[in-house]
Short mmCIF file of C-alpha atoms in Angstrom, two decimals:
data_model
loop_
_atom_site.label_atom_id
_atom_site.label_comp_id
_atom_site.label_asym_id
_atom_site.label_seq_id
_atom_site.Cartn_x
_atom_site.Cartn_y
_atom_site.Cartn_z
CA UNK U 61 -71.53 84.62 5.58
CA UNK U 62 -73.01 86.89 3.09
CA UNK U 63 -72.15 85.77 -0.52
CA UNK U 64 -71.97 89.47 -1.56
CA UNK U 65 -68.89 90.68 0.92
CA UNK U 66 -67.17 87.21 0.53
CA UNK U 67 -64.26 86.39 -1.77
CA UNK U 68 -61.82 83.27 -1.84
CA UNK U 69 -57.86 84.04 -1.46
CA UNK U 70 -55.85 81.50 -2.47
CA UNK U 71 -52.45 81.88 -1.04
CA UNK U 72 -49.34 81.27 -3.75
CA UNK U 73 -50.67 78.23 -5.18
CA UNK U 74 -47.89 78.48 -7.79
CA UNK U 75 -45.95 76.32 -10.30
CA UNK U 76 -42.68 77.00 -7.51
CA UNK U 77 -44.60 74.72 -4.48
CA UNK U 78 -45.23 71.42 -6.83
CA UNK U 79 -46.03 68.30 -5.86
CA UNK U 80 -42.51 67.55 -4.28
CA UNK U 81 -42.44 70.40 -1.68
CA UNK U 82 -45.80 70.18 -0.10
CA UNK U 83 -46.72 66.37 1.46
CA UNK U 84 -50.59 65.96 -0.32
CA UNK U 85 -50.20 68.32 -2.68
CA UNK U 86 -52.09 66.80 -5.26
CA UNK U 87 -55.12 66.00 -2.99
CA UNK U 88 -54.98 69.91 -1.72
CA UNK U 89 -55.10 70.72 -5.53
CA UNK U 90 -58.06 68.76 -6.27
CA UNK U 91 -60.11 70.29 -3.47
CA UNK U 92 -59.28 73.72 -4.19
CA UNK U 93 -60.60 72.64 -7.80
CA UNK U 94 -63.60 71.84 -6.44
CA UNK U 95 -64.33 75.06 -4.33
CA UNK U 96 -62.92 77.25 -7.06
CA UNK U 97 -66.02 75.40 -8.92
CA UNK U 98 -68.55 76.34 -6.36
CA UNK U 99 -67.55 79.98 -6.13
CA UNK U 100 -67.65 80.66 -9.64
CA UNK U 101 -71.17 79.39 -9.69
CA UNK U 102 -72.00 81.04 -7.07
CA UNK U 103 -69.87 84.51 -8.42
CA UNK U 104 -67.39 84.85 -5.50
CA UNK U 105 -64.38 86.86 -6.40
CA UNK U 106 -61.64 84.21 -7.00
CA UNK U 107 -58.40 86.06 -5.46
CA UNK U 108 -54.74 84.72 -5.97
CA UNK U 109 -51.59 85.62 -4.50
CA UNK U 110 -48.26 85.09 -5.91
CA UNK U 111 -45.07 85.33 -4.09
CA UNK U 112 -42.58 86.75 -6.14
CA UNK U 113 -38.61 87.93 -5.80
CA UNK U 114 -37.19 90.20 -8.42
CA UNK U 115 -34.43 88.71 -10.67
CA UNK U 116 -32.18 91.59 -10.53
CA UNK U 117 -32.15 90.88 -6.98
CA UNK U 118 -33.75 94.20 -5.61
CA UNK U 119 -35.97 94.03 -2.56
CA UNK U 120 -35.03 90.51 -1.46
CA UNK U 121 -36.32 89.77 1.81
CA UNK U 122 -32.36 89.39 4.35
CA UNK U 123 -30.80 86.50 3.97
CA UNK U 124 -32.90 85.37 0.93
CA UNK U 125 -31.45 82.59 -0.57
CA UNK U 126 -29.40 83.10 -3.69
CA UNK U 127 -27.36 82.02 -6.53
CA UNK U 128 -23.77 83.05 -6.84
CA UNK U 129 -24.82 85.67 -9.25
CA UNK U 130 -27.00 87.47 -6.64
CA UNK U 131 -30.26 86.01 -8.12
CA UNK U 132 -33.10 84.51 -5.71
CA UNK U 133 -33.28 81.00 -6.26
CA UNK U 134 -37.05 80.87 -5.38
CA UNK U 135 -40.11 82.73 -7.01
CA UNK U 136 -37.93 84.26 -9.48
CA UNK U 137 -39.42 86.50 -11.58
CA UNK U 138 -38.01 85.94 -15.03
CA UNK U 139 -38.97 81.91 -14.43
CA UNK U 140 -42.08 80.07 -14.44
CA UNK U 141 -42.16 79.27 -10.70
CA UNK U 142 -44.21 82.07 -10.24
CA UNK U 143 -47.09 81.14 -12.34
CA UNK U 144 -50.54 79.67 -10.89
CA UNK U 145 -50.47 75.87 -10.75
CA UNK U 146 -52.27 75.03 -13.97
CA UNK U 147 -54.93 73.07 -13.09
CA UNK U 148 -56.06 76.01 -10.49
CA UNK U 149 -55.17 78.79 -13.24
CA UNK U 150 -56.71 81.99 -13.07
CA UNK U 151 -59.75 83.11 -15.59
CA UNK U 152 -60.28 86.39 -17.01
CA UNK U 153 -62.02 88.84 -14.12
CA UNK U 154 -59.98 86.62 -11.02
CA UNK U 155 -57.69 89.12 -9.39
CA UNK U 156 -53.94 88.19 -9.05
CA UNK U 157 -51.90 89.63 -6.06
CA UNK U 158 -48.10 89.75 -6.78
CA UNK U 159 -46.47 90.44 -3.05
CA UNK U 160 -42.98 89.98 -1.96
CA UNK U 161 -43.13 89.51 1.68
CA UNK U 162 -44.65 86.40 3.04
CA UNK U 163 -48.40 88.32 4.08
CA UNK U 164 -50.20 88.83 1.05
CA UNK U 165 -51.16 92.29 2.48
CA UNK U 166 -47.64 93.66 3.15
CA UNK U 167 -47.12 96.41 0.93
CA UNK U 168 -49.42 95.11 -1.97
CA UNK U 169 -52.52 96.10 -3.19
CA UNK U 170 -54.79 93.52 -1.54
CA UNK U 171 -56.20 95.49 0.63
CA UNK U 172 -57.00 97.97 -2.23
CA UNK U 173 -58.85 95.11 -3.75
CA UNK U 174 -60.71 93.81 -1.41
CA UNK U 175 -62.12 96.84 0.10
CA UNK U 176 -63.47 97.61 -3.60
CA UNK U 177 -65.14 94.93 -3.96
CA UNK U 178 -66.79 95.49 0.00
CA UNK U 179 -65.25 92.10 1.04
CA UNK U 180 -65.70 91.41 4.54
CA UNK U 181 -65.57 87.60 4.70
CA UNK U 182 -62.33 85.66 3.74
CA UNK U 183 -62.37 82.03 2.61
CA UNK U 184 -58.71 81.21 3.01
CA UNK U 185 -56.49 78.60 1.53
CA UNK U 186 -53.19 77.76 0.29
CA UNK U 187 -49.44 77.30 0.92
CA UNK U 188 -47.02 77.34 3.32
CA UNK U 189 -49.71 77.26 6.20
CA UNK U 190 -46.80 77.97 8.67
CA UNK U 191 -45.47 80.74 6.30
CA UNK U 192 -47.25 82.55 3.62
CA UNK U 193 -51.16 81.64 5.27
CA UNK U 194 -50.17 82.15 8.80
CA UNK U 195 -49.42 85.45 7.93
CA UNK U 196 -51.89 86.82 5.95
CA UNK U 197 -54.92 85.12 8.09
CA UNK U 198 -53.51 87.33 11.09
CA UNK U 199 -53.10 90.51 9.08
CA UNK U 200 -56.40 89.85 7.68
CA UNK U 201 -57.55 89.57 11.69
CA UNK U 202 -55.72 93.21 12.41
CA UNK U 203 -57.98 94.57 9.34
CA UNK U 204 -61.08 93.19 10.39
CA UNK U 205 -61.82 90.80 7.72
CA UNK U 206 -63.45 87.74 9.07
CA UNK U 207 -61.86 84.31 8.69
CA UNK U 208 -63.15 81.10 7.15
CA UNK U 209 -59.86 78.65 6.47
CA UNK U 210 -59.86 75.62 4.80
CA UNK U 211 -57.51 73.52 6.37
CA UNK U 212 -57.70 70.70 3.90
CA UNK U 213 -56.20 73.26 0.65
CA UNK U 214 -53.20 74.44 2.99
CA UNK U 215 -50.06 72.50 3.33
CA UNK U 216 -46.52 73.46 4.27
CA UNK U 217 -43.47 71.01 4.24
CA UNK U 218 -44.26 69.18 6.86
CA UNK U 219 -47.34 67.75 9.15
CA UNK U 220 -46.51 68.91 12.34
CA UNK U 221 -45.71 72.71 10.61
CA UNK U 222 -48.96 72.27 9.17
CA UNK U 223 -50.89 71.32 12.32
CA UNK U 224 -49.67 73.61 14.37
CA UNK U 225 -49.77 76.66 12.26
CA UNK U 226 -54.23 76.12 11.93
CA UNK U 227 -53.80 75.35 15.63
CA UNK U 228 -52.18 79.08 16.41
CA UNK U 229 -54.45 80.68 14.19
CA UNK U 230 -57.88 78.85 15.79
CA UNK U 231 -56.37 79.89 18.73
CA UNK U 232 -55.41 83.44 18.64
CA UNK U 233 -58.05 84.87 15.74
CA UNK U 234 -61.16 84.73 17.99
CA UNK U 235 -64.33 85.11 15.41
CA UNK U 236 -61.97 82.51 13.11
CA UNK U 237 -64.22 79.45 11.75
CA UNK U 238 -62.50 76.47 10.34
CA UNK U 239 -63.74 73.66 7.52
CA UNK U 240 -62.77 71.05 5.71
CA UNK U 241 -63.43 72.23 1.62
CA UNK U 242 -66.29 69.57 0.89
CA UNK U 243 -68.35 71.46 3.92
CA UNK U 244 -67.25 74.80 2.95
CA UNK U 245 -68.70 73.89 -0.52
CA UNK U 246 -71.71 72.65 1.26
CA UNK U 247 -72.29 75.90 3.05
CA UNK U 248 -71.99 78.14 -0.57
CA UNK U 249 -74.58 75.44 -2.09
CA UNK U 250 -77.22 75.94 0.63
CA UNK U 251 -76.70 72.55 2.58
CA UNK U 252 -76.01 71.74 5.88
CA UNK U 253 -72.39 71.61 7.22
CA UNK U 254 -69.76 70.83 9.59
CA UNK U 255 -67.31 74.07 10.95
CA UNK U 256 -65.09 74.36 14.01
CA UNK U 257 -65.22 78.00 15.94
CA UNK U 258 -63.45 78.72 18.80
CA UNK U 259 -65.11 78.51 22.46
CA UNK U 260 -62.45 80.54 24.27
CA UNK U 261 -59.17 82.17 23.29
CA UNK U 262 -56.09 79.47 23.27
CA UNK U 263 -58.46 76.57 23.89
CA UNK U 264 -56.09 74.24 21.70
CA UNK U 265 -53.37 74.08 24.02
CA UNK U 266 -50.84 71.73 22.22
CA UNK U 267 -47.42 69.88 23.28
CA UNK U 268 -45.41 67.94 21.09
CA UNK U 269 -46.78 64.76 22.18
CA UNK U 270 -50.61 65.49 21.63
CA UNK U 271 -50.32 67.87 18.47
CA UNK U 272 -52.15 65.68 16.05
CA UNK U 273 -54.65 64.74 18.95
CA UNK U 274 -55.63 68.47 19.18
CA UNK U 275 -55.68 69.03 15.64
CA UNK U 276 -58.05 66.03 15.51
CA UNK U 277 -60.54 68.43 17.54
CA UNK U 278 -60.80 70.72 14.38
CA UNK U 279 -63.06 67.80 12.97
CA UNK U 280 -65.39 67.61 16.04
CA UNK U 281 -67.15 70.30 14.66
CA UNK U 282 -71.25 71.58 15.45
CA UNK U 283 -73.33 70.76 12.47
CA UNK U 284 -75.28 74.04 10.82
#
């Protein structure tokens, strides 16, 4: 990974998620803290998304939920749901990505972003990993942008979501590497460190009775 085509993307790590929503939330906050540390020291891009849905109601994704005056009752714009969590807030020269659709590239300017900074490497995190991450880590794959997720700064609503979700994407984005954020932070600071890549295409082959045994495998990782 070269530090000068590499950028962290933290997916909607916003006020609307809180500590209720997300099992862990607090511990995925605090490590995201810490590698948002390391890459400013070590002057990696620091890029957020927000998802956001209009208050007027225009553009809602179907079926979007909403009050009975037509207005979304998530992300809404004229709220504060859509802010950064504060103890992860933005700094002056961080890039923000507001994006209505669950892939931070549909229709925004991400893309626009990250190819002017020459960003080739993506260190991923953030919520829903079934939702919002799923989707952007595979239309990050169909751009070419190479992968690095955190596991431990995603969550979703539940375990198994969660679990499965990192399973589908170590299974189906081939050059995808996966850490835990105290060896990603390891790997910016020059040490040595522990990542999971893929051996084969659908090598985590998962029921509902071994899920969390196969996810365990993401932590059996080679040592660089």
């Amino acid at each position: 990974m070269d530090g000068q085509n590499t950028a962290l993307l933290l997916i909607d790590l916003q006020n609307e998620g809180g500590t209720s929503a997300v099992p862990g939330m607090d511990r995925i906050i605090k490590k995201t803290a810490d590698l948002i540390k390391v890459c400013r020291q070590k002057k990696i891009p620091i890029i957020y998304t927000r998802h956001i849905n209009r208050g007027d109601g225009i553009g809602l994704a179907n079926r979007e939920p909403v009050d009975q005056n037509g207005e979304p009752l998530y992300y809404h714009t004229d709220s504060n749901s859509i802010e950064i969590i504060s103890d992860l807030r933005n700094q002056p020269g961080d890039i923000i990505v507001d994006k209505y659709r669950y892939s931070g590239f549909h229709e925004s300017s991400l893309d626009l972003m990250l190819r002017s900074l020459n960003i080739k490497n993506l260190i991923v995190g953030g919520v829903l990993t079934d939702v919002c991450v799923l989707s952007t880590v595979m239309d990050a794959y169909y751009r070419d942008y190479q992968i690095d997720l955190v596991k431990d700064i995603c969550g979703t609503t539940t375990d198994g979501a969660h679990m499965a979700a990192v399973c589908m994407m170590a299974n189906w984005v081939y050059d995808i590497s996966i850490f835990d954020a105290d060896q990603m932070c390891n790997k910016l600071s020059g040490e040595s460190y522990h990542v999971w890549k893929s051996n084969e295409p659908d090598e985590l082959q998962f029921t509902p009775d071994n899920l969390r045994e196969v996810y365990d495998k993401l932590t059996v990782s080679c040592t660089v």
